[in-house]
PDB file of C-alpha atoms in Angstrom:
ATOM      1  CA  MET A   6      44.626  13.867   7.081  1.00 58.00           C
ATOM      2  CA  ASN A   7      43.961  16.858   4.792  1.00 73.00           C
ATOM      3  CA  PHE A   8      46.523  15.575   2.289  1.00 76.00           C
ATOM      4  CA  ILE A   9      44.648  12.278   1.984  1.00 77.00           C
ATOM      5  CA  PHE A  10      41.339  14.106   1.544  1.00 76.00           C
ATOM      6  CA  ILE A  11      42.774  16.359  -1.176  1.00 81.00           C
ATOM      7  CA  ARG A  12      44.355  13.364  -2.931  1.00 83.00           C
ATOM      8  CA  ILE A  13      41.075  11.426  -2.941  1.00 81.00           C
ATOM      9  CA  PHE A  14      39.197  14.516  -4.137  1.00 81.00           C
ATOM     10  CA  PHE A  15      41.537  14.940  -7.110  1.00 85.00           C
ATOM     11  CA  ILE A  16      41.260  11.246  -7.947  1.00 87.00           C
ATOM     12  CA  TYR A  17      37.468  11.636  -8.158  1.00 85.00           C
ATOM     13  CA  VAL A  18      37.786  14.808 -10.236  1.00 87.00           C
ATOM     14  CA  PHE A  19      40.054  12.917 -12.640  1.00 89.00           C
ATOM     15  CA  TYR A  20      37.526  10.036 -12.703  1.00 87.00           C
ATOM     16  CA  ILE A  21      34.746  12.510 -13.544  1.00 88.00           C
ATOM     17  CA  PHE A  22      36.677  13.988 -16.447  1.00 89.00           C
ATOM     18  CA  PHE A  23      37.608  10.512 -17.686  1.00 89.00           C
ATOM     19  CA  LEU A  24      33.949   9.377 -17.656  1.00 87.00           C
ATOM     20  CA  CYS A  25      32.876  12.614 -19.353  1.00 86.00           C
ATOM     21  CA  LEU A  26      35.532  12.132 -22.018  1.00 86.00           C
ATOM     22  CA  ILE A  27      34.309   8.589 -22.702  1.00 85.00           C
ATOM     23  CA  GLN A  28      30.688   9.765 -22.772  1.00 84.00           C
ATOM     24  CA  ILE A  29      31.251  12.706 -25.081  1.00 83.00           C
ATOM     25  CA  SER A  30      33.883  11.362 -27.448  1.00 81.00           C
ATOM     26  CA  ILE A  31      33.020   7.663 -27.717  1.00 77.00           C
ATOM     27  CA  LEU A  32      29.488   6.825 -26.568  1.00 73.00           C
ATOM     28  CA  ASN A  33      27.563   9.766 -27.994  1.00 70.00           C
ATOM     29  CA  PRO A  34      28.801   9.375 -31.579  1.00 58.00           C
ATOM     30  CA  ILE A  35      28.641   5.547 -31.622  1.00 61.00           C
ATOM     31  CA  PHE A  36      25.268   5.050 -29.996  1.00 58.00           C
ATOM     32  CA  PHE A  37      23.524   8.034 -31.560  1.00 52.00           C
ATOM     33  CA  GLY A  38      19.842   7.424 -31.085  1.00 57.00           C
ATOM     34  CA  TRP A  39      20.487   4.819 -28.392  1.00 64.00           C
ATOM     35  CA  TYR A  40      20.760   6.546 -25.081  1.00 72.00           C
ATOM     36  CA  THR A  41      23.490   5.222 -22.837  1.00 79.00           C
ATOM     37  CA  TYR A  42      25.068   7.335 -20.149  1.00 85.00           C
ATOM     38  CA  ILE A  43      28.152   5.696 -18.692  1.00 86.00           C
ATOM     39  CA  TYR A  44      28.927   8.645 -16.430  1.00 89.00           C
ATOM     40  CA  ILE A  45      26.393   7.244 -13.957  1.00 90.00           C
ATOM     41  CA  LEU A  46      29.199   4.863 -12.917  1.00 89.00           C
ATOM     42  CA  PHE A  47      30.512   7.713 -10.792  1.00 91.00           C
ATOM     43  CA  ILE A  48      27.313   7.669  -8.746  1.00 91.00           C
ATOM     44  CA  LEU A  49      27.476   3.885  -8.427  1.00 89.00           C
ATOM     45  CA  THR A  50      31.137   3.678  -7.400  1.00 86.00           C
ATOM     46  CA  TYR A  51      31.485   6.641  -5.032  1.00 88.00           C
ATOM     47  CA  PRO A  52      32.076   5.373  -1.454  1.00 84.00           C
ATOM     48  CA  TYR A  53      28.804   4.943   0.406  1.00 81.00           C
ATOM     49  CA  HIS A  54      30.095   6.432   3.632  1.00 79.00           C
ATOM     50  CA  GLY A  55      31.886   9.324   1.940  1.00 80.00           C
ATOM     51  CA  ASN A  56      31.095  12.994   2.393  1.00 84.00           C
ATOM     52  CA  LYS A  57      27.551  13.471   1.084  1.00 89.00           C
ATOM     53  CA  SER A  58      27.887  17.192   0.351  1.00 91.00           C
ATOM     54  CA  ILE A  59      30.974  16.687  -1.779  1.00 89.00           C
ATOM     55  CA  PHE A  60      29.289  13.732  -3.481  1.00 91.00           C
ATOM     56  CA  LEU A  61      26.255  15.838  -4.432  1.00 93.00           C
ATOM     57  CA  CYS A  62      28.515  18.654  -5.687  1.00 92.00           C
ATOM     58  CA  LEU A  63      30.638  16.255  -7.754  1.00 92.00           C
ATOM     59  CA  SER A  64      27.484  14.641  -9.147  1.00 93.00           C
ATOM     60  CA  PHE A  65      26.197  18.050 -10.148  1.00 94.00           C
ATOM     61  CA  ILE A  66      29.551  18.888 -11.769  1.00 92.00           C
ATOM     62  CA  ILE A  67      29.582  15.719 -13.881  1.00 93.00           C
ATOM     63  CA  GLY A  68      26.055  16.497 -15.088  1.00 93.00           C
ATOM     64  CA  TRP A  69      26.981  20.117 -15.726  1.00 93.00           C
ATOM     65  CA  ILE A  70      29.990  19.084 -17.845  1.00 92.00           C
ATOM     66  CA  ILE A  71      27.821  16.747 -19.928  1.00 90.00           C
ATOM     67  CA  ASP A  72      25.180  19.486 -20.281  1.00 91.00           C
ATOM     68  CA  ASN A  73      27.739  21.978 -21.547  1.00 91.00           C
ATOM     69  CA  CYS A  74      29.168  19.533 -24.063  1.00 88.00           C
ATOM     70  CA  MET A  75      25.788  18.278 -25.289  1.00 85.00           C
ATOM     71  CA  ASN A  76      23.968  21.619 -25.028  1.00 84.00           C
ATOM     72  CA  THR A  77      21.092  20.164 -23.012  1.00 83.00           C
ATOM     73  CA  GLY A  78      20.464  23.057 -20.639  1.00 84.00           C
ATOM     74  CA  GLY A  79      20.758  21.460 -17.196  1.00 89.00           C
ATOM     75  CA  ASN A  80      18.918  18.172 -17.760  1.00 91.00           C
ATOM     76  CA  HIS A  81      21.926  15.989 -16.971  1.00 92.00           C
ATOM     77  CA  ALA A  82      22.942  18.093 -13.965  1.00 94.00           C
ATOM     78  CA  PHE A  83      19.489  17.679 -12.445  1.00 95.00           C
ATOM     79  CA  SER A  84      19.304  13.956 -13.211  1.00 95.00           C
ATOM     80  CA  THR A  85      22.725  13.125 -11.778  1.00 95.00           C
ATOM     81  CA  THR A  86      22.063  15.161  -8.640  1.00 96.00           C
ATOM     82  CA  PHE A  87      18.638  13.524  -8.302  1.00 96.00           C
ATOM     83  CA  SER A  88      20.162  10.041  -8.646  1.00 95.00           C
ATOM     84  CA  ALA A  89      22.945  10.860  -6.207  1.00 94.00           C
ATOM     85  CA  PHE A  90      20.445  12.130  -3.666  1.00 94.00           C
ATOM     86  CA  PHE A  91      18.298   8.974  -3.772  1.00 93.00           C
ATOM     87  CA  ARG A  92      21.170   6.485  -4.099  1.00 90.00           C
ATOM     88  CA  LEU A  93      21.332   5.512  -0.422  1.00 85.00           C
ATOM     89  CA  LYS A  94      17.558   5.125  -0.169  1.00 88.00           C
ATOM     90  CA  LEU A  95      17.584   2.714  -3.114  1.00 88.00           C
ATOM     91  CA  LEU A  96      20.484   0.793  -1.622  1.00 84.00           C
ATOM     92  CA  GLN A  97      18.671   0.577   1.694  1.00 83.00           C
ATOM     93  CA  PHE A  98      15.614  -0.740  -0.133  1.00 85.00           C
ATOM     94  CA  PHE A  99      17.586  -3.510  -1.856  1.00 80.00           C
ATOM     95  CA  ASP A 100      20.018  -4.383   0.938  1.00 77.00           C
ATOM     96  CA  GLY A 101      18.188  -3.451   4.106  1.00 74.00           C
ATOM     97  CA  LYS A 102      20.356  -1.767   6.704  1.00 70.00           C
ATOM     98  CA  ASN A 103      23.353  -4.065   6.174  1.00 69.00           C
ATOM     99  CA  PHE A 104      25.433  -1.379   4.479  1.00 66.00           C
ATOM    100  CA  LEU A 105      24.841   1.061   7.361  1.00 65.00           C
ATOM    101  CA  THR A 106      26.625  -1.152   9.880  1.00 69.00           C
ATOM    102  CA  ARG A 107      29.863  -1.383   7.893  1.00 69.00           C
ATOM    103  CA  SER A 108      32.111   1.532   7.062  1.00 69.00           C
ATOM    104  CA  ASP A 109      33.824  -0.284   4.190  1.00 70.00           C
ATOM    105  CA  PHE A 110      30.701  -1.398   2.323  1.00 71.00           C
ATOM    106  CA  SER A 111      31.037  -1.724  -1.446  1.00 76.00           C
ATOM    107  CA  ILE A 112      28.556  -2.439  -4.217  1.00 80.00           C
ATOM    108  CA  TYR A 113      30.739  -5.419  -5.138  1.00 79.00           C
ATOM    109  CA  GLU A 114      29.516  -7.189  -1.981  1.00 79.00           C
ATOM    110  CA  LEU A 115      25.864  -7.243  -3.051  1.00 81.00           C
ATOM    111  CA  PRO A 116      24.499 -10.526  -4.406  1.00 84.00           C
ATOM    112  CA  PHE A 117      24.250 -10.564  -8.190  1.00 86.00           C
ATOM    113  CA  ILE A 118      20.445 -10.171  -8.459  1.00 88.00           C
ATOM    114  CA  ARG A 119      20.308  -7.376  -5.886  1.00 86.00           C
ATOM    115  CA  LYS A 120      23.175  -5.629  -7.629  1.00 87.00           C
ATOM    116  CA  ILE A 121      21.368  -5.763 -10.975  1.00 89.00           C
ATOM    117  CA  LEU A 122      18.120  -4.533  -9.424  1.00 90.00           C
ATOM    118  CA  TYR A 123      19.896  -1.736  -7.573  1.00 89.00           C
ATOM    119  CA  ILE A 124      21.819  -0.587 -10.646  1.00 90.00           C
ATOM    120  CA  PHE A 125      18.742  -0.809 -12.873  1.00 92.00           C
ATOM    121  CA  SER A 126      16.625   1.166 -10.387  1.00 92.00           C
ATOM    122  CA  LEU A 127      19.213   3.919 -10.059  1.00 93.00           C
ATOM    123  CA  VAL A 128      19.758   4.077 -13.815  1.00 91.00           C
ATOM    124  CA  PHE A 129      15.989   4.042 -14.398  1.00 92.00           C
ATOM    125  CA  ALA A 130      15.465   6.949 -11.965  1.00 93.00           C
ATOM    126  CA  HIS A 131      18.251   8.895 -13.693  1.00 93.00           C
ATOM    127  CA  HIS A 132      16.970   8.235 -17.202  1.00 90.00           C
ATOM    128  CA  PHE A 133      13.324   8.838 -16.330  1.00 89.00           C
ATOM    129  CA  SER A 134      14.073  12.225 -14.783  1.00 91.00           C
ATOM    130  CA  LEU A 135      16.320  13.069 -17.740  1.00 89.00           C
ATOM    131  CA  PHE A 136      13.735  12.154 -20.376  1.00 84.00           C
ATOM    132  CA  ILE A 137      10.888  13.855 -18.509  1.00 84.00           C
ATOM    133  CA  LEU A 138      12.905  17.088 -18.537  1.00 85.00           C
ATOM    134  CA  GLU A 139      13.675  16.565 -22.207  1.00 79.00           C
ATOM    135  CA  VAL A 140       9.983  16.136 -23.029  1.00 75.00           C
ATOM    136  CA  PHE A 141       8.968  19.220 -21.053  1.00 72.00           C
ATOM    137  CA  LYS A 142      11.650  21.157 -22.867  1.00 63.00           C
ATOM    138  CA  ILE A 143      10.269  20.120 -26.247  1.00 57.00           C
ATOM    139  CA  SER A 144       6.774  21.100 -25.038  1.00 50.00           C
ATOM    140  CA  PHE A 145       4.889  18.041 -26.239  1.00 53.00           C
ATOM    141  CA  PHE A 146       4.403  14.720 -24.533  1.00 56.00           C
ATOM    142  CA  SER A 147       5.980  11.787 -26.281  1.00 59.00           C
ATOM    143  CA  LYS A 148       4.042   8.534 -26.157  1.00 58.00           C
ATOM    144  CA  ILE A 149       7.235   6.505 -26.022  1.00 66.00           C
ATOM    145  CA  ILE A 150       8.938   8.129 -23.024  1.00 73.00           C
ATOM    146  CA  LEU A 151       8.471   5.083 -20.812  1.00 74.00           C
ATOM    147  CA  LEU A 152       9.661   2.732 -23.557  1.00 76.00           C
ATOM    148  CA  LYS A 153      12.650   4.969 -24.232  1.00 78.00           C
ATOM    149  CA  THR A 154      13.476   5.021 -20.511  1.00 80.00           C
ATOM    150  CA  ILE A 155      13.219   1.257 -20.125  1.00 82.00           C
ATOM    151  CA  PHE A 156      15.374   0.388 -23.137  1.00 82.00           C
ATOM    152  CA  SER A 157      18.052   2.952 -22.389  1.00 85.00           C
ATOM    153  CA  SER A 158      18.086   1.867 -18.728  1.00 86.00           C
ATOM    154  CA  ILE A 159      18.555  -1.762 -19.744  1.00 87.00           C
ATOM    155  CA  PHE A 160      21.399  -0.865 -22.096  1.00 85.00           C
ATOM    156  CA  THR A 161      23.156   1.340 -19.529  1.00 87.00           C
ATOM    157  CA  THR A 162      22.699  -1.328 -16.834  1.00 87.00           C
ATOM    158  CA  ILE A 163      24.340  -3.888 -19.118  1.00 87.00           C
ATOM    159  CA  LEU A 164      27.315  -1.571 -19.650  1.00 86.00           C
ATOM    160  CA  CYS A 165      27.585  -0.989 -15.885  1.00 87.00           C
ATOM    161  CA  MET A 166      27.451  -4.726 -15.187  1.00 86.00           C
ATOM    162  CA  VAL A 167      30.216  -5.306 -17.743  1.00 87.00           C
ATOM    163  CA  TYR A 168      32.283  -2.688 -15.906  1.00 85.00           C
ATOM    164  CA  PHE A 169      31.660  -4.332 -12.529  1.00 84.00           C
ATOM    165  CA  PHE A 170      32.398  -7.792 -13.947  1.00 82.00           C
ATOM    166  CA  PHE A 171      35.803  -6.762 -15.301  1.00 81.00           C
ATOM    167  CA  ARG A 172      36.544  -4.711 -12.193  1.00 76.00           C
ATOM    168  CA  LYS A 173      35.873  -7.766 -10.004  1.00 67.00           C
ATOM    169  CA  ILE A 174      38.190  -9.933 -12.126  1.00 61.00           C
ATOM    170  CA  LYS A 175      40.940  -7.308 -11.864  1.00 57.00           C
ATOM    171  CA  ASN A 176      40.734  -7.207  -8.048  1.00 53.00           C
TER     172      ASN A 176
END
């Protein structure tokens, strides 16, 4: 039993580093000025009935890695932990208590519209908390923070939906 747990843990650690590598080396230089954060896929794909403490720690670690590479001072760590903490509440809002009754629930089972709304809401919460911290750090309030949050959330949601589309075809 412990061997399986350790194996799964290392798979998720590898997944975190892979997403961070994509974020830092590919997405940041290409979409400079357009904010897309693909590492939120970790929060979306982590098993819903997995260990919540480990999930929060791994979410913090992925944000911490991005913060260290982008020199953002903890903004990403807070936002990923915040999103991870509220993930189940958002899922319960969009799917009711259906996911609670099944131990093998997956986001792939949600109807298309609910899946889009769930992903957009989680991405929006992540981006809004991230940009609010960024604005407070700069010490002046930007008039376009909501617009920036909406557009970057839409773009990240599109990238997540592309991921889920190709992942569904592969299965």
